[in-house]
Short mmCIF file of C-alpha atoms and ligand atoms in Angstrom, two decimals:
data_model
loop_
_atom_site.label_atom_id
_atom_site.label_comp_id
_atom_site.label_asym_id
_atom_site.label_seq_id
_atom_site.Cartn_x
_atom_site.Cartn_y
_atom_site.Cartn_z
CA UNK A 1 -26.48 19.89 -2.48
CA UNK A 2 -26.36 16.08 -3.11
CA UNK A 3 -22.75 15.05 -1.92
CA UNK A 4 -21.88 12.17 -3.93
CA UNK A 5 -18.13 12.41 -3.66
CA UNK A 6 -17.64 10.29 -0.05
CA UNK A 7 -14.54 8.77 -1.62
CA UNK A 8 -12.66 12.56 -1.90
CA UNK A 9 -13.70 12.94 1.91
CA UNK A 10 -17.12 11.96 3.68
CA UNK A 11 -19.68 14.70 4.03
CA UNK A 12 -21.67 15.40 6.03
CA UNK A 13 -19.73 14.09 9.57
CA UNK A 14 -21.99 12.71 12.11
CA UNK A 15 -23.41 15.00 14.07
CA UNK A 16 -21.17 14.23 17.86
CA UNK A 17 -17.91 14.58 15.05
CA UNK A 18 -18.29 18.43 14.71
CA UNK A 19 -19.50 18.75 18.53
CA UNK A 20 -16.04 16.62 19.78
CA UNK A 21 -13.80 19.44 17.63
CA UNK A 22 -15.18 22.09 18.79
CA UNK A 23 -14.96 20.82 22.24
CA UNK A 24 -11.46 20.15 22.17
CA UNK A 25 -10.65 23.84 20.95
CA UNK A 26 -12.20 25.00 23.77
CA UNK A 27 -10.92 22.78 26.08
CA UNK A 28 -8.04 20.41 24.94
CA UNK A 29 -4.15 22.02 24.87
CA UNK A 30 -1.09 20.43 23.67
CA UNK A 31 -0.35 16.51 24.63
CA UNK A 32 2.85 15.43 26.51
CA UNK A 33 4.11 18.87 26.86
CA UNK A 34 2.68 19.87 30.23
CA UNK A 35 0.65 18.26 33.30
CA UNK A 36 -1.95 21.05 33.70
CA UNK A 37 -5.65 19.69 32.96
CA UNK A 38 -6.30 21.32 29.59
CA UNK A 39 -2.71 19.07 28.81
CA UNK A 40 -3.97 15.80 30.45
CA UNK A 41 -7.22 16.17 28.43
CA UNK A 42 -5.65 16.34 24.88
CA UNK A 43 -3.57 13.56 25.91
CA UNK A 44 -6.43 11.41 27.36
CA UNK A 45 -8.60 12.50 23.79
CA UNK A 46 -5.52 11.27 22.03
CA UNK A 47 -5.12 8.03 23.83
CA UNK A 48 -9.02 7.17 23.43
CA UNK A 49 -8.69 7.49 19.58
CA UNK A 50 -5.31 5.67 19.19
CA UNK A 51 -7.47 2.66 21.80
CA UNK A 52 -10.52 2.69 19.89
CA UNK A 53 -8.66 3.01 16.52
CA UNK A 54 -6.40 -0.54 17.51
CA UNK A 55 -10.08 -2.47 18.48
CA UNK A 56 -11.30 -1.69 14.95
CA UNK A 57 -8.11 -2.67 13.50
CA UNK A 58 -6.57 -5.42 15.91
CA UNK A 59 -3.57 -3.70 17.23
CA UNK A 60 -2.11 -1.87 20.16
CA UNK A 61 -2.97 2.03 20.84
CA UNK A 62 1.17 2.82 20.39
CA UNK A 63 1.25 1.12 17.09
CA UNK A 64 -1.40 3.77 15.78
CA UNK A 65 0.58 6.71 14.46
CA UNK A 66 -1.41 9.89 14.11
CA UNK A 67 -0.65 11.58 10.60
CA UNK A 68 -2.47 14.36 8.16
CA UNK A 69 -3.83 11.72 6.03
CA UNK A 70 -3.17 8.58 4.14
CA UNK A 71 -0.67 10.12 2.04
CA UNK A 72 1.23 11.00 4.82
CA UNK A 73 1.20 7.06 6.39
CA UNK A 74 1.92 6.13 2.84
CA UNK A 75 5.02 8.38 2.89
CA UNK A 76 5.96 6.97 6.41
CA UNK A 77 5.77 3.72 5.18
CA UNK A 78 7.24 3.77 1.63
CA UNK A 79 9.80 5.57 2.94
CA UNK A 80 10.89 3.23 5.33
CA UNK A 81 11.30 0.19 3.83
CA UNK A 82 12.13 1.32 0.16
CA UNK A 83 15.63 2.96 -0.72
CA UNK A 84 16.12 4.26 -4.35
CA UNK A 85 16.79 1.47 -7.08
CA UNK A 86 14.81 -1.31 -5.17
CA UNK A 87 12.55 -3.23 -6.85
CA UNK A 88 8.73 -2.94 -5.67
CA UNK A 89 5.46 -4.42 -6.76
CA UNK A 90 2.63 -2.83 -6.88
CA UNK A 91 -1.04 -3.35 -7.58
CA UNK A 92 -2.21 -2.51 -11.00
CA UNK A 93 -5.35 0.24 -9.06
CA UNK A 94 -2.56 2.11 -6.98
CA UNK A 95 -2.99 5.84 -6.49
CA UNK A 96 -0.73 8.78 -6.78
CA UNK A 97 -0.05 9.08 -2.83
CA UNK A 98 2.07 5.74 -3.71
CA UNK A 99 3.07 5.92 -7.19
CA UNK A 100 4.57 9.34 -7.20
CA UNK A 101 6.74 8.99 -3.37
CA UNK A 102 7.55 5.25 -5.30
CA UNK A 103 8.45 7.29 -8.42
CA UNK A 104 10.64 10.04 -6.35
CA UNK A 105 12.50 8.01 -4.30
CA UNK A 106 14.12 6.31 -8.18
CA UNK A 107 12.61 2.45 -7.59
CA UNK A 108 12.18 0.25 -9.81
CA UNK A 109 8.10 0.11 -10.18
CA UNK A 110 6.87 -4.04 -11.15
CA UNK A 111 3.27 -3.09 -11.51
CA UNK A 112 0.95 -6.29 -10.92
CA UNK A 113 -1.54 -5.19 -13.42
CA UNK A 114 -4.99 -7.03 -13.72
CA UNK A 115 -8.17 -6.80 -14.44
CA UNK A 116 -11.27 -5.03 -12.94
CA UNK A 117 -12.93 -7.26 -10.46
CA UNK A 118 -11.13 -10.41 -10.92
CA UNK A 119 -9.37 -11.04 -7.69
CA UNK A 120 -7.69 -14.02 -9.04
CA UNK A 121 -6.54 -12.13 -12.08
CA UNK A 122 -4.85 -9.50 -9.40
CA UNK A 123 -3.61 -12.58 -7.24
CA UNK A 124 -2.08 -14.15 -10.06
CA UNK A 125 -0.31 -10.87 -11.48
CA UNK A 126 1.23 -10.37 -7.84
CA UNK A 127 2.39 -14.15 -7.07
CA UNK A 128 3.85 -13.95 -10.84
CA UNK A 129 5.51 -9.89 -9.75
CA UNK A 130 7.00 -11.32 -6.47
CA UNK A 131 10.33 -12.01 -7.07
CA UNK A 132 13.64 -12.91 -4.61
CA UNK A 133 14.89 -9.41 -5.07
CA UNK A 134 11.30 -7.44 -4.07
CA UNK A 135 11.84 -4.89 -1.55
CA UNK A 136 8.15 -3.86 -0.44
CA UNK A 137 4.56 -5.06 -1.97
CA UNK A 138 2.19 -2.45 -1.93
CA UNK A 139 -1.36 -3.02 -2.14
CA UNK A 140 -4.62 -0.91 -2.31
CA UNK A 141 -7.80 -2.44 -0.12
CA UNK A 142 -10.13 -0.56 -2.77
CA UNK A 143 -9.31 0.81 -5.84
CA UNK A 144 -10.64 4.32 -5.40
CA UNK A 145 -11.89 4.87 -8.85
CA UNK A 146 -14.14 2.02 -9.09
CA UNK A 147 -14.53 0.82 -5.51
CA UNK A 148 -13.27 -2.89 -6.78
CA UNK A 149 -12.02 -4.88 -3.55
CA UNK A 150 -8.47 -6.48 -4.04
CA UNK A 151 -8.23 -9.50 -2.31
CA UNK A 152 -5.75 -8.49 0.20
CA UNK A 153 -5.59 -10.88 2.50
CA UNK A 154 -4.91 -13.33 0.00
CA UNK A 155 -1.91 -10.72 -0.94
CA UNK A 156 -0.78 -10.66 2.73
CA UNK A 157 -0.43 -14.27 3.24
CA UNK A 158 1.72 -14.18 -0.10
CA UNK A 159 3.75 -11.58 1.20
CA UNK A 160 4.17 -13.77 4.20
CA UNK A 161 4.99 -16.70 2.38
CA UNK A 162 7.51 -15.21 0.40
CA UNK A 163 8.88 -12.73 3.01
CA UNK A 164 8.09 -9.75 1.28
CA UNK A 165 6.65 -6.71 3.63
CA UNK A 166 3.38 -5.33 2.94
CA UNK A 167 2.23 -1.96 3.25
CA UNK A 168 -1.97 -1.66 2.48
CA UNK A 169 -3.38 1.43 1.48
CA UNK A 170 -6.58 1.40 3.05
CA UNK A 171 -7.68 4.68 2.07
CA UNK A 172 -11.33 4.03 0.84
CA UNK A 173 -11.50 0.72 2.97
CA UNK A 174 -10.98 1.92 6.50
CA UNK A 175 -14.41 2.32 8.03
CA UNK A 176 -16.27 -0.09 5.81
CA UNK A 177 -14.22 -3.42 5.51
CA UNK A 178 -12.87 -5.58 8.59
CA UNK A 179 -8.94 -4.79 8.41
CA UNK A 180 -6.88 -6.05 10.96
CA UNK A 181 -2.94 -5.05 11.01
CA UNK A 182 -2.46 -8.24 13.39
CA UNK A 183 -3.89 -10.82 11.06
CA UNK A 184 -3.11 -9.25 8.00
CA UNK A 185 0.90 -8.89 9.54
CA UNK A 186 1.56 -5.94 7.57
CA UNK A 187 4.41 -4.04 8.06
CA UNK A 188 2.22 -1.09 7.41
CA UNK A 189 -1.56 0.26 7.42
CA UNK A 190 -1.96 3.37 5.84
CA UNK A 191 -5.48 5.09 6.24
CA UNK A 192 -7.03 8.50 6.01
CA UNK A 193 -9.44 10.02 8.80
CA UNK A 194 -11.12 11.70 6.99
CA UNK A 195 -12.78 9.28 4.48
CA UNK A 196 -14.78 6.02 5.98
CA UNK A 197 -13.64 6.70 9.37
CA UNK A 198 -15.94 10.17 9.55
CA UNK A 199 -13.41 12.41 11.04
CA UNK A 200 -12.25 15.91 9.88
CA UNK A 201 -10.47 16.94 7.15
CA UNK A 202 -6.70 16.82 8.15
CA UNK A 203 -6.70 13.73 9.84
CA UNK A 204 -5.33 10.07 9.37
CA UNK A 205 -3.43 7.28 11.06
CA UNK A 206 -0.73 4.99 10.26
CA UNK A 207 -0.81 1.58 11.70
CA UNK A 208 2.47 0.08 12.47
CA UNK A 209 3.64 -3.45 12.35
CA UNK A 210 7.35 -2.30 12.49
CA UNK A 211 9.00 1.16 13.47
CA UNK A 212 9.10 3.76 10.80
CA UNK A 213 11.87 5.69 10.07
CA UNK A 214 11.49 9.51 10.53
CA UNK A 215 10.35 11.97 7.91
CA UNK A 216 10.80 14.86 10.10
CA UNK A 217 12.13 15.41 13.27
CA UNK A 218 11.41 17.66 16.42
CA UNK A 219 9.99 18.04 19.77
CA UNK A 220 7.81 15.36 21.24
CA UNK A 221 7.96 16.25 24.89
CA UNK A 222 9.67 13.05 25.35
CA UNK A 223 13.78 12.57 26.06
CA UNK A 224 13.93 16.29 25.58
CA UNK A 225 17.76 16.06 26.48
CA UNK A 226 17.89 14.16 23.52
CA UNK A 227 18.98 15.05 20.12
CA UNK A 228 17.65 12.42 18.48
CA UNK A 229 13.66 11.02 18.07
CA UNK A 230 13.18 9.19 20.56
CA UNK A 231 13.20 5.18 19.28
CA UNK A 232 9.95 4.17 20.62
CA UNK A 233 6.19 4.51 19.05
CA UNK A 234 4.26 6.45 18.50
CA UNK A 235 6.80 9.44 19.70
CA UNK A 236 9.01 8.46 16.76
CA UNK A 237 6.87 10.00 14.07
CA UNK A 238 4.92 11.89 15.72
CA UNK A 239 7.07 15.46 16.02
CA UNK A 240 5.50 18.90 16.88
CA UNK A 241 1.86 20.02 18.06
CA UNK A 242 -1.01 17.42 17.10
CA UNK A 243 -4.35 18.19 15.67
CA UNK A 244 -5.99 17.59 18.71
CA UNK A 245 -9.45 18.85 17.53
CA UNK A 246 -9.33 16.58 14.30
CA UNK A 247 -8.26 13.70 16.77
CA UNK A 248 -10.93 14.43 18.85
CA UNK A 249 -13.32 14.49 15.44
CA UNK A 250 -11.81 11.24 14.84
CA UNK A 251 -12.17 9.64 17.91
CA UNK A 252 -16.14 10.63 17.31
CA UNK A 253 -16.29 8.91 14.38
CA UNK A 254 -14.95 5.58 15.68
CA UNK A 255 -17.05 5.36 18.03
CA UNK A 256 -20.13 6.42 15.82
CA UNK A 257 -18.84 3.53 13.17
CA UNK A 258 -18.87 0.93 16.43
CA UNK A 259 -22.18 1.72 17.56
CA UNK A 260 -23.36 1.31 14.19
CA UNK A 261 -21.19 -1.67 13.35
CA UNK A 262 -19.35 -1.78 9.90
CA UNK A 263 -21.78 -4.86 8.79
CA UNK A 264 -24.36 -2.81 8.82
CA UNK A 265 -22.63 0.57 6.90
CA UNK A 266 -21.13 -2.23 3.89
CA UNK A 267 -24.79 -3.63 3.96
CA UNK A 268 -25.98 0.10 3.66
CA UNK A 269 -23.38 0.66 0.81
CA UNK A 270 -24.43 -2.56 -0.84
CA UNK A 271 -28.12 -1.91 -1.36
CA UNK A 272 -27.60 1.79 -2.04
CA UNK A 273 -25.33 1.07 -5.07
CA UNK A 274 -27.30 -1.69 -6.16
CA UNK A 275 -30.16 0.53 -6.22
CA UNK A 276 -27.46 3.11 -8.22
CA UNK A 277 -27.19 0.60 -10.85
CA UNK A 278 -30.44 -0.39 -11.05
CA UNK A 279 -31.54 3.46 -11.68
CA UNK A 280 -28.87 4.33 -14.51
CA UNK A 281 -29.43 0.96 -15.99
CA UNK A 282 -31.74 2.45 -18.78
CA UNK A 283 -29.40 5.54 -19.35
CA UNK A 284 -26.80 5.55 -22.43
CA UNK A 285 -23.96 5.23 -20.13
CA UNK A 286 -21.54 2.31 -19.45
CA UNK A 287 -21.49 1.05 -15.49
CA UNK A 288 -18.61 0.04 -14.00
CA UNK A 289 -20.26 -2.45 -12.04
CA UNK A 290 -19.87 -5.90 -10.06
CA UNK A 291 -21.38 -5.22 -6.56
CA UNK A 292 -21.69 -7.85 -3.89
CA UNK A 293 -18.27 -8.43 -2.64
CA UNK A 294 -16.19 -7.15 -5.27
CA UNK A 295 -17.45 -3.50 -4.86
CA UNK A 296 -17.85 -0.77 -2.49
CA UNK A 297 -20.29 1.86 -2.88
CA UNK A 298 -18.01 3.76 -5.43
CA UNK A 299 -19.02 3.92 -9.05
CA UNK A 300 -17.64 5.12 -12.02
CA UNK A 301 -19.50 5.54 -15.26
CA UNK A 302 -18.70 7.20 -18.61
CA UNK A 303 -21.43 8.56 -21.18
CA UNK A 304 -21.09 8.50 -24.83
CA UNK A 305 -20.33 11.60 -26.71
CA UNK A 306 -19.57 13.43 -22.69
CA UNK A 307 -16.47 14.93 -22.00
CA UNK A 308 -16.67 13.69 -18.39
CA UNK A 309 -15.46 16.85 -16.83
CA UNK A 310 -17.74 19.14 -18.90
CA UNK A 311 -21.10 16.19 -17.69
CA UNK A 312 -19.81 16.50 -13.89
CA UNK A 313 -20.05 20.53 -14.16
CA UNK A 314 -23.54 19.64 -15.40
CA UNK A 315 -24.14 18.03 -12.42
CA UNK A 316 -22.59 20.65 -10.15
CA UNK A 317 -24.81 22.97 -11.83
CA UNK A 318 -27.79 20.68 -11.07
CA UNK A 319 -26.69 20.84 -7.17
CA UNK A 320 -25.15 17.06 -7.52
CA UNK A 321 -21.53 16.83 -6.22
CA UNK A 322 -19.24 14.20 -8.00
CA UNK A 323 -15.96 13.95 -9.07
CA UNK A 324 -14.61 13.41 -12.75
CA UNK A 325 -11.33 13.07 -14.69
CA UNK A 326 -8.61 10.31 -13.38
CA UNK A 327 -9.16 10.77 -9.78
CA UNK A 328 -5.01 10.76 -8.68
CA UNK A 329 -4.94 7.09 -9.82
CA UNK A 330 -4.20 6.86 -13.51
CA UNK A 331 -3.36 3.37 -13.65
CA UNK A 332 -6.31 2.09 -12.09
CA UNK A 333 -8.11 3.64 -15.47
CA UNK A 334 -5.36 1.89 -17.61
CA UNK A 335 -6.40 -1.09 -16.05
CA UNK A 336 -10.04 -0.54 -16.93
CA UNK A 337 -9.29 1.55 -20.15
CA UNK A 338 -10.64 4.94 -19.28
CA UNK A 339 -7.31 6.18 -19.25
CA UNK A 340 -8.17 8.37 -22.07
CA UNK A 341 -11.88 9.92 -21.35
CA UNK A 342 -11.83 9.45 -17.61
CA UNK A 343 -15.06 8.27 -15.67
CA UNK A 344 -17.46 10.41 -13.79
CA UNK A 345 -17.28 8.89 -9.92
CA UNK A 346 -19.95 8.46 -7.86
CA UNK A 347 -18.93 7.74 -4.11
CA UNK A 348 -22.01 6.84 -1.28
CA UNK A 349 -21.52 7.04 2.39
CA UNK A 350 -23.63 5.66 5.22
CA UNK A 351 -25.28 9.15 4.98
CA UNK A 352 -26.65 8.92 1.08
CA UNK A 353 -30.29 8.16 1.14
CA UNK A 354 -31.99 6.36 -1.37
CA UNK A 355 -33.91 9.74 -2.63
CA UNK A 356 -31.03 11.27 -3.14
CA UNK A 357 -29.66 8.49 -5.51
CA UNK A 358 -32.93 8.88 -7.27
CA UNK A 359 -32.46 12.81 -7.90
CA UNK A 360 -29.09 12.07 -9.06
CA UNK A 361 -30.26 9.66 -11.82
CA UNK A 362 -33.68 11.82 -12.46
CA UNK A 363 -30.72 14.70 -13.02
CA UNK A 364 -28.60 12.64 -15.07
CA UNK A 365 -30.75 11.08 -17.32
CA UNK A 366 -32.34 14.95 -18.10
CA UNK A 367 -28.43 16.21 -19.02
CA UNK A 368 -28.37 12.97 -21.10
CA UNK A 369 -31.50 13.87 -22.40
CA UNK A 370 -33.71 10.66 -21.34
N1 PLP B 1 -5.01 6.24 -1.54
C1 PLP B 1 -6.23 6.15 -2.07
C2 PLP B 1 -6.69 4.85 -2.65
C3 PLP B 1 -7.08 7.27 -2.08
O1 PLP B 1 -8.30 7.18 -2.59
C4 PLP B 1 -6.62 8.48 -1.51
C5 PLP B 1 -7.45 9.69 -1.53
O2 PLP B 1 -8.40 9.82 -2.24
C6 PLP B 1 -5.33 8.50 -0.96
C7 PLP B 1 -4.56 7.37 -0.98
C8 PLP B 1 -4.82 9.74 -0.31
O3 PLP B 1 -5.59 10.05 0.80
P1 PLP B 1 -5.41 11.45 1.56
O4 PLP B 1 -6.08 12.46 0.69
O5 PLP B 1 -6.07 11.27 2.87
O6 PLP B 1 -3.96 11.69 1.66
#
């Protein structure tokens, strides 16, 4: 199979990702319930990751909240600082991990729509959405539909102008742009494991600039004679048994994206989807497409007269892995008006090779009947 769906979750891992899980479940128990050595080894695997984790992302290991995914940090976050009936602003390329918590919880939504790779377009939309009475901004790194790059820190220093917390969704950013919680001042980080940052399925971290509140509550192994979470980080949030193999996978993959240094994985990105473009150029498709700095290597495309669901079955059937339809984030399409036929999304990694980019538009263009 060509895997071409990295933005859904990155496949394959590197290689010393799957051999870190399994070594865990053979050796790692439960952290901060006991002192025996399988206990003091899931705790040392779980300090490591939350270590390495703040270096990539400039802040300390307790700030660094293991969750189940982005979603979950989302949650965390949203639910923290957002009560029902306050007034949020969002970015215009937000998925359904924030829109629908945003939408339960009864706030009142001020969506800073703008256009497809035009920062100052999106920079405008949120200076002119900010308003005295905004609660929480909320801002996507990287729109996962067409890999545009929002210019967040330009958002942050808004936000910090005008007072507002910030939460970042850096779901398909985490792993392949420079983030940093500390010069960014967030209140939150939200990121998956899974995606960028090479770890399993399952997996995901919440950085923390201020304490969450608690979605759930229960043991910790800490202030057990307590009935209440314990106040400080990351215990808080952090109730019941941890997915100490996925942490461990996690862990693997942090270290595999510092040895290889994220420069060189964007650079990676950048040529492969430049190459993309170049192949489907002659094809009777329409590219979403800006590159350089304004793109990741995520690409969406739709193709005359192709239902884009019924074109990516095609493709399955052809042993080419993408994803099609609205990809959780309708209003990233209204924004670049697929809302209506939905793309076909093609997402690299730093494991896509350029052959396999070529047997993706050799496939394509014999579907489309090139
Ligand atoms: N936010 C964005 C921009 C995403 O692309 C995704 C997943 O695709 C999520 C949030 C949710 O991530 P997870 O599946 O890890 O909860």
């Amino acid at each position: 199979m060509i895997y071409l769906d990295n933005a859904a979750t990155s496949m394959p891992k590197p290689p010393e990702v799957y051999a870190a899980v399994q070594e865990a479940m053979l050796s790692c128990a439960s952290l901060g319930r006991s002192g025996h050595a399988a206990a003091r080894k899931a705790a040392e695997t779980a300090f490591l990751c939350r270590q390495e984790a703040g270096e990539l992302f400039g802040t300390d290991p307790e700030q660094v909240v293991f969750t189940m995914n982005a979603t979950h940090g989302l949650n965390l976050a949203i639910k923290t600082l957002v009560k029902p009936g306050d007034r949020v602003v969002v970015s215009g390329f937000e998925h359904n991990a924030v829109m629908r918590p945003l939408h339960h919880l009864g706030a009142q939504i001020e969506t800073a729509g703008s256009r497809l790779f035009d920062p100052d377009d999106t920079l405008d939309a949120f200076d002119h959405a900010i308003t005295r009475d905004t609660k929480a901004v909320i801002c996507t790194h990287v729109s996962n539909v067409f890999g545009y790059v929002l210019p967040v820190e330009q958002v942050a220093a808004l936000c910090r102008r005008r007072g507002v917390p910030l939460i970042v969704d850096a779901a398909q950013s985490a792993g392949i742009l420079p983030l940093s919680l500390k010069q960014l001042q967030a209140a939150f980080i939200a990121m998956p494991g899974h995606k960028g940052l090479y770890g399993p399925q399952g997996t995901g971290m919440l950085l923390c600039g201020q304490t969450p509140d608690t979605l759930f509550e229960g043991g910790t192994g800490s202030l057990s004679a307590s009935l209440d979470m314990p106040d400080f980080l990351p215990d808080r949030v952090e109730a019941g048994t941890h997915n100490v193999p996925g942490i461990a996978g996690l862990l693997a993959g942090i270290r595999y994206l510092k040895r290889r240094g994220l420069t060189a994985v964007r650079q990676g990105e950048n040529a492969l989807l430049r190459k993309l473009h170049r192949e489907l150029r002659d094809l009777p498709i329409r590219q979403y497409y800006a590159g350089g700095t304004l793109q990741t290597g995520v690409l969406s495309l739709t193709a005359e007269g192709w239902d884009c669901e019924e074109l990516a079955a095609r493709l399955s059937d052809a042993g080419i892995a993408v994803r099609a339809g609205l990809h959780c984030a309708p209003m990233a399409h209204k924004c670049a008006g697929t809302l209506e036929t939905g793309t076909i999304r093609v997402s690299l990694s730093d494991f896509t090779t350029p052959q396999e980019i070529d047997r993706f538009a050799e496939t394509l263009g014999g579907i489309l009947g090139n």
